[in-house]
Coordinates of C-alpha atoms and ligand atoms in Angstrom, one line a residue:
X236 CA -11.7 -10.6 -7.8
X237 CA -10.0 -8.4 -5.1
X238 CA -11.0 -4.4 -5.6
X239 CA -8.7 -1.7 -5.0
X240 CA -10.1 1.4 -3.1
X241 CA -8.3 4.8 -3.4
X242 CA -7.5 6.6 0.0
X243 CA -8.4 10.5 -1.5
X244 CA -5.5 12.2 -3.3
X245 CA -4.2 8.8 -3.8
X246 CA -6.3 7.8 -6.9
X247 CA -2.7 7.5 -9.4
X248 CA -2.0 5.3 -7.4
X249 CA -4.7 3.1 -7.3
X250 CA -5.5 3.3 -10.7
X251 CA -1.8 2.0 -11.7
X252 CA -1.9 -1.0 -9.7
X253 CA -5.8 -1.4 -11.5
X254 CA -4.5 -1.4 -15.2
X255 CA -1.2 -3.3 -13.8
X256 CA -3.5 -6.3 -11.7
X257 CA -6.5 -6.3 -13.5
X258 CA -8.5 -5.3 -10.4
X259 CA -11.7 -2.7 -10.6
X260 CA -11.3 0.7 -8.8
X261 CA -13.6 2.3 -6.8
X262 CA -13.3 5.5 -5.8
X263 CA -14.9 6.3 -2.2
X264 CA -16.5 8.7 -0.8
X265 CA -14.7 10.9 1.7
X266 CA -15.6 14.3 3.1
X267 CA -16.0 16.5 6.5
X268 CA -19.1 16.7 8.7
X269 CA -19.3 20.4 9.2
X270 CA -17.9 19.7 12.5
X271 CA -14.9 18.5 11.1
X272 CA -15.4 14.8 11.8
X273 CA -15.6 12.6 8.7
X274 CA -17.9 10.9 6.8
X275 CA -16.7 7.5 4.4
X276 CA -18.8 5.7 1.9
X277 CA -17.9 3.0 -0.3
X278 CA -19.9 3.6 -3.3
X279 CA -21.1 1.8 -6.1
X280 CA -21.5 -1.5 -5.0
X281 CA -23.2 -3.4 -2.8
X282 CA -21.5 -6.3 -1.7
X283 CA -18.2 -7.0 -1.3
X284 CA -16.2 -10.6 -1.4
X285 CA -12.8 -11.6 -0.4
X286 CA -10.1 -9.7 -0.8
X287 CA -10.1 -5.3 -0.5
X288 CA -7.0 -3.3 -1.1
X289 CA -6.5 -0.2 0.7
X290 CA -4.2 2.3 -1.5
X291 CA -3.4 5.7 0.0
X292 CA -0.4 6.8 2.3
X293 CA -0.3 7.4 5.7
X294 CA 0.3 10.5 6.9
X295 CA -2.2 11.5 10.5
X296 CA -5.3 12.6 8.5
X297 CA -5.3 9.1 6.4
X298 CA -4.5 6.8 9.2
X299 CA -8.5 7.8 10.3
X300 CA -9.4 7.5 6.5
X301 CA -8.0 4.6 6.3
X302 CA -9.3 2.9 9.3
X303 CA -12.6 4.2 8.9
X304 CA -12.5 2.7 4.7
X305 CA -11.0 -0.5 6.3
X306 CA -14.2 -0.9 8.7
X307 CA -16.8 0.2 5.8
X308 CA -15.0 -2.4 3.4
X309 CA -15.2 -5.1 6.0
X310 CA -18.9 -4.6 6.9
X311 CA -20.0 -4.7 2.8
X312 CA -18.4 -8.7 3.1
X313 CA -14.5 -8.2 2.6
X314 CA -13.2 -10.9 4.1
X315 CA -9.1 -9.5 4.1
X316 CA -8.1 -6.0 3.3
X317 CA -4.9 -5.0 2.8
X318 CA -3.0 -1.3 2.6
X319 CA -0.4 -0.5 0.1
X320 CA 1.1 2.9 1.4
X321 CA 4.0 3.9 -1.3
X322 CA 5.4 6.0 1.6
X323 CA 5.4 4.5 5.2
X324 CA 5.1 7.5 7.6
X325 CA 6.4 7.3 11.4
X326 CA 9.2 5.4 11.2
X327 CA 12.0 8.0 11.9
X328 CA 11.2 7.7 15.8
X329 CA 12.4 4.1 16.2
X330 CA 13.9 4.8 19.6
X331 CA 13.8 6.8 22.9
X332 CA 16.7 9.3 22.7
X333 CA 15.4 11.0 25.7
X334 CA 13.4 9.8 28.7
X335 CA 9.9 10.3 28.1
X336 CA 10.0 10.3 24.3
X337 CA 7.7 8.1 22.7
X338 CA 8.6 5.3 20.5
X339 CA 6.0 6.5 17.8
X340 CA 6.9 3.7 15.1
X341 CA 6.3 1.1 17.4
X342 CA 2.9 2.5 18.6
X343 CA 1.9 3.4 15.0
X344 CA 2.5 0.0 13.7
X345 CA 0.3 -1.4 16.6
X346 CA -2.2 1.2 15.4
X347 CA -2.0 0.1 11.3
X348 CA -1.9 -3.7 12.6
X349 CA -5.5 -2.9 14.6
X350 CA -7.3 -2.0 10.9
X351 CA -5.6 -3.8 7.9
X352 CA -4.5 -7.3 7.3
X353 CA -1.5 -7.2 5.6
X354 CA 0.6 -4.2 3.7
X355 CA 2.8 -3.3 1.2
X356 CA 5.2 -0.1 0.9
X357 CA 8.5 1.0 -0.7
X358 CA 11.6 1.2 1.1
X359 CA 10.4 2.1 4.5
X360 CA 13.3 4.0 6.6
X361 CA 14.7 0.9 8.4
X362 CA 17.2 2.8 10.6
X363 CA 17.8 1.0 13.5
X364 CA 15.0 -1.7 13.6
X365 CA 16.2 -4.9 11.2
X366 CA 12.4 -5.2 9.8
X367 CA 9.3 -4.3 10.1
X368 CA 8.3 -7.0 12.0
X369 CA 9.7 -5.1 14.8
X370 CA 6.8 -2.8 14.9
X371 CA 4.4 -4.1 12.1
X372 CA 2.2 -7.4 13.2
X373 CA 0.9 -7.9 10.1
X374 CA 2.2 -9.6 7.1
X375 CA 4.3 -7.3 5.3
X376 CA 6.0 -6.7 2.0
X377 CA 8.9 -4.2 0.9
X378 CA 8.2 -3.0 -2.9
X379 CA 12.1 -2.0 -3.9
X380 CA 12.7 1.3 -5.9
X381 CA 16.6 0.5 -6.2
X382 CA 15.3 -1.3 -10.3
X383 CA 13.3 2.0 -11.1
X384 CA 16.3 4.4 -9.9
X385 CA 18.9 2.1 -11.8
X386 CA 17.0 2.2 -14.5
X387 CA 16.6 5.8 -14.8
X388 CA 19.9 6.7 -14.1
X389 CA 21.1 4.5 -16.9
X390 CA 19.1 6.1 -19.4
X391 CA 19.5 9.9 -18.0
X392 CA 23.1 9.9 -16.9
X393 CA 26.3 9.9 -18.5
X394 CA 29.1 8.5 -16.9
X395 CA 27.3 8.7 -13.4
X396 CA 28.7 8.2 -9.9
X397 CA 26.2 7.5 -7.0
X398 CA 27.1 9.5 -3.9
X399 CA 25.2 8.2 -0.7
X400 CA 24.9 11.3 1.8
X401 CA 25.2 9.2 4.9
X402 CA 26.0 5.7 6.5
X403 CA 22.1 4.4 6.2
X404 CA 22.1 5.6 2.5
X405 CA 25.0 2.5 1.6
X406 CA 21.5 0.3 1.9
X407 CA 20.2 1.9 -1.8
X408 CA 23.1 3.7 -3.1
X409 CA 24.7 -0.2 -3.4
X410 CA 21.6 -1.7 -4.6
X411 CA 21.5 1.4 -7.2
X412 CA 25.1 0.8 -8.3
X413 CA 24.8 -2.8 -8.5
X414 CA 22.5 -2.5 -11.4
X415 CA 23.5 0.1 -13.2
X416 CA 27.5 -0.6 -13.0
X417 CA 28.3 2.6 -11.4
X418 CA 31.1 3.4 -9.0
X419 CA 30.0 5.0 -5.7
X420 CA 30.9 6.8 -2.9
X421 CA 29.6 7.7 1.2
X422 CA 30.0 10.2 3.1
X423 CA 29.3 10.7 6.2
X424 CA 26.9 12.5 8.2
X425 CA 26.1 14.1 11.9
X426 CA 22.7 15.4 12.5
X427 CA 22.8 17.4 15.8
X428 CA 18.6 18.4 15.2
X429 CA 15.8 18.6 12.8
X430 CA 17.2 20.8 11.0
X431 CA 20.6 21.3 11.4
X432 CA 23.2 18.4 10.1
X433 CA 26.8 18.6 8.6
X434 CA 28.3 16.6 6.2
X435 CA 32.0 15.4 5.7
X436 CA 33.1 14.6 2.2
X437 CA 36.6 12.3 3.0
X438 CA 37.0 10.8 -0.2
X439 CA 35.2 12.8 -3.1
X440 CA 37.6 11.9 -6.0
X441 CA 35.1 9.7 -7.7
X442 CA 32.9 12.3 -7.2
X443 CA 35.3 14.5 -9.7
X444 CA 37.1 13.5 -13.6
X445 CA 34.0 14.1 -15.3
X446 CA 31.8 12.0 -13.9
X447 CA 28.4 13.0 -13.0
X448 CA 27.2 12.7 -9.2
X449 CA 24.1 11.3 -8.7
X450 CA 23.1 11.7 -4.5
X451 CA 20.8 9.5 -3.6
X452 CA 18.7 9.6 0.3
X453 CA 15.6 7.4 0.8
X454 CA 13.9 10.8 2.2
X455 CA 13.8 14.0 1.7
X456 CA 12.2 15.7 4.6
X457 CA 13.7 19.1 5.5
X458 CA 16.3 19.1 2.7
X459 CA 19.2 20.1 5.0
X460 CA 20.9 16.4 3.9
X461 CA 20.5 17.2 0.3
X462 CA 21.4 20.3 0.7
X463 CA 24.6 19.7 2.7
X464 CA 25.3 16.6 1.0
X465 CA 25.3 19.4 -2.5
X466 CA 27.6 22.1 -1.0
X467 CA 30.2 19.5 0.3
X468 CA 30.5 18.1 -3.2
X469 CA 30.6 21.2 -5.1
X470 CA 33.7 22.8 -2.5
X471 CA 35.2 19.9 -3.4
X472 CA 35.2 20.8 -7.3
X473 CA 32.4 18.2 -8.2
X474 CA 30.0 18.8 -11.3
X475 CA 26.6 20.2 -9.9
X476 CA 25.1 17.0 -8.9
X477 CA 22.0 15.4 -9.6
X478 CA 19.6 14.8 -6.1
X479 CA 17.2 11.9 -6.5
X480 CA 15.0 10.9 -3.4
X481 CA 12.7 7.9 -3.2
X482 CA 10.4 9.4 -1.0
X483 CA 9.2 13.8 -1.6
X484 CA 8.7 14.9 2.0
X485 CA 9.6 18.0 1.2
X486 CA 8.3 19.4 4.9
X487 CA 10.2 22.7 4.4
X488 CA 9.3 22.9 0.4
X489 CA 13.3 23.5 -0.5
X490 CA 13.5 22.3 -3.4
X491 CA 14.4 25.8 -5.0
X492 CA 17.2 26.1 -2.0
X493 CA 18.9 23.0 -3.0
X494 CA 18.9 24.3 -6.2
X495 CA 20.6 27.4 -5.0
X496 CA 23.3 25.5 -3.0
X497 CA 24.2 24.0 -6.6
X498 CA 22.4 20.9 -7.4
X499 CA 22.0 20.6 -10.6
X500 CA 18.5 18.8 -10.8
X501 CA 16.1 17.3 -8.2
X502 CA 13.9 13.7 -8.8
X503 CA 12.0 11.6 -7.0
X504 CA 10.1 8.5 -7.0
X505 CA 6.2 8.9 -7.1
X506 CA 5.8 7.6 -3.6
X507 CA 4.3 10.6 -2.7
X508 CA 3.1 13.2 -5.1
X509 CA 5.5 16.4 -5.8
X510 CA 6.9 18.1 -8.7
X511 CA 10.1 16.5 -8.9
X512 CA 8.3 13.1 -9.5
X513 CA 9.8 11.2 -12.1
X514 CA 10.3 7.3 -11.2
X515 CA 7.3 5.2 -10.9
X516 CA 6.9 2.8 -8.4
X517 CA 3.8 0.8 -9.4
X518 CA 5.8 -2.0 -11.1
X519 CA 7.1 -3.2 -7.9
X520 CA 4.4 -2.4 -6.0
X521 CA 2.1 -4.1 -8.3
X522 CA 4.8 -6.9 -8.0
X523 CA 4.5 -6.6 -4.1
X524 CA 0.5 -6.7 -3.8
X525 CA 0.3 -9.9 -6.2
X526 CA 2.7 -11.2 -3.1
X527 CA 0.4 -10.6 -0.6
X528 CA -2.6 -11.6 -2.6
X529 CA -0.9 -15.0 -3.3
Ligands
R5P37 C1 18.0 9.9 7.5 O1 17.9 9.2 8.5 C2 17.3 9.7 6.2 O2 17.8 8.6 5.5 C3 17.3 11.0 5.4 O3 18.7 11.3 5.2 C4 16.7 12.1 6.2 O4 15.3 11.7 6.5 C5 16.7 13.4 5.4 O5 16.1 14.3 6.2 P1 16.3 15.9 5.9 O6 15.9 16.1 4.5 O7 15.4 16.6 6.9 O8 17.8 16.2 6.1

């Protein structure tokens, strides 16, 4: 039977794709040296067969965990492990803008395909790349949070209309609206840095009669999209929306700003632990490991 082993602070995780598969748990062993370098053991066993399942997310501390957890898991007898990472990190630099840049998705998939078999994650930010076969060379499988949101915003919302903060967000907002029979809207976006974006509101009057607005982004990472996104629809005479996120970057913690600028409630998907967590993902994901387990 194939174990799952939890990458640290990613035990919720594991342990909802254990009571959803079936699968045991084991919880490894992960600290510092004193000289910072680290230390793995898989405990509590002393063999391993066939399949081991890698669950943590990726940020740069955990791509080292993880490879180091792959390599311990492969020397007690797995034969294939795979990594489910609910929130795929480096994918926003899928290009050279400027000469010299690097072209960190591509070289951080190379990286994840040196140590894991296979992997699973939700809604990866496919900007400009088609798949993630563009910089992934290892089997891979998309878990989709579009049910969970629908879902959610069926049974919290009254008379809800999806509002998509920029052209990439049509991808989920449709998927959302599909399911739940929700009208929607896009507007449109122009980032000019990190932190500094503007957004255009053209065609808002969905967005007003009563209806609730639900914005919906596959990441929120500074805020500023949010945030914008909020203020555009509220000058426009909109009811304080509603900001749901798939995946709680939160970099600049802003979720008290966006509040501020007149949303009228943040949630996310549990992709990555925060506050505003409120959607599971471990249905599809459970859905998407049984995929790759065959
Ligand atoms: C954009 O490409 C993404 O879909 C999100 O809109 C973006 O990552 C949000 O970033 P921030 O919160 O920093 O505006």
């Amino acid at each position: 039977m194939p174990v799952l082993i939890a990458v640290p602070g990613n035990e919720d995780h594991a342990h909802g794709l254990g009571q959803r598969l079936g699968y045991p748990v084991i919880v490894p062993e992960v600290r510092r040296f004193p000289d910072g370098e680290l230390y793995v053991r898989i405990g509590g066993t002393h063999a391993l067969r066939g399949d081991a399942v890698l669950v943590g997310n990726l940020d740069s501390d955990n791509f080292l965990r993880v490879a180091f957890l792959a390599g311990a898991a492969r020397d007690l007898g797995a034969t294939r492990v795979g990594l489910v990472a609910p929130y795929l990190a480096y994918m926003r630099q899928d290009s050279r803008f400027q000469p010299g840049e690097g072209v960190t998705a591509t070289y951080f998939g190379r990286l994840v395909s040196s140590v894991v078999d296979w992997l699973v994650t939700v809604d990866p930010h496919l900007h400009r790349l088609a798949s993630l076969a563009e910089v992934y060379a290892i089997p891979t499988t998309i878990a989709r949070a579009a049910p969970e949101i629908a879902r959610w915003v069926a049974a919290e919302v009254e008379r809800p209309v999806l509002v998509g903060p920029d052209a990439e967000s049509v991808q989920w907002v449709s998927a959302v609206a599909e399911r739940c029979g929700a009208p929607f809207v896009i507007l449109e976006k122009t980032r000019r840095g990190d932190r500094d974006v503007s957004i255009s509101a053209p065609d808002v009057g969905l967005a007003q009669g009563g209806r609730t607005p639900v914005l919906i982004d596959d990441i929120v990472s500074t805020g500023r999209t949010m945030i914008e996104a909020t203020r555009q629809l509220r000058a426009a005479g909109s009811a304080p929306p509603i900001c749901v996120a798939i995946h709680a970057v939160f970099a600049d913690a802003l979720s008290a700003t966006l509040i501020d600028a007149g949303a009228h409630r943040i949630v996310t998907c549990d992709t990555i632990a925060h506050v505003t967590n409120q959607i599971r993902v471990a249905d599809p994901l459970a859905v998407a490991v049984r995929e790759q387990l065959g």
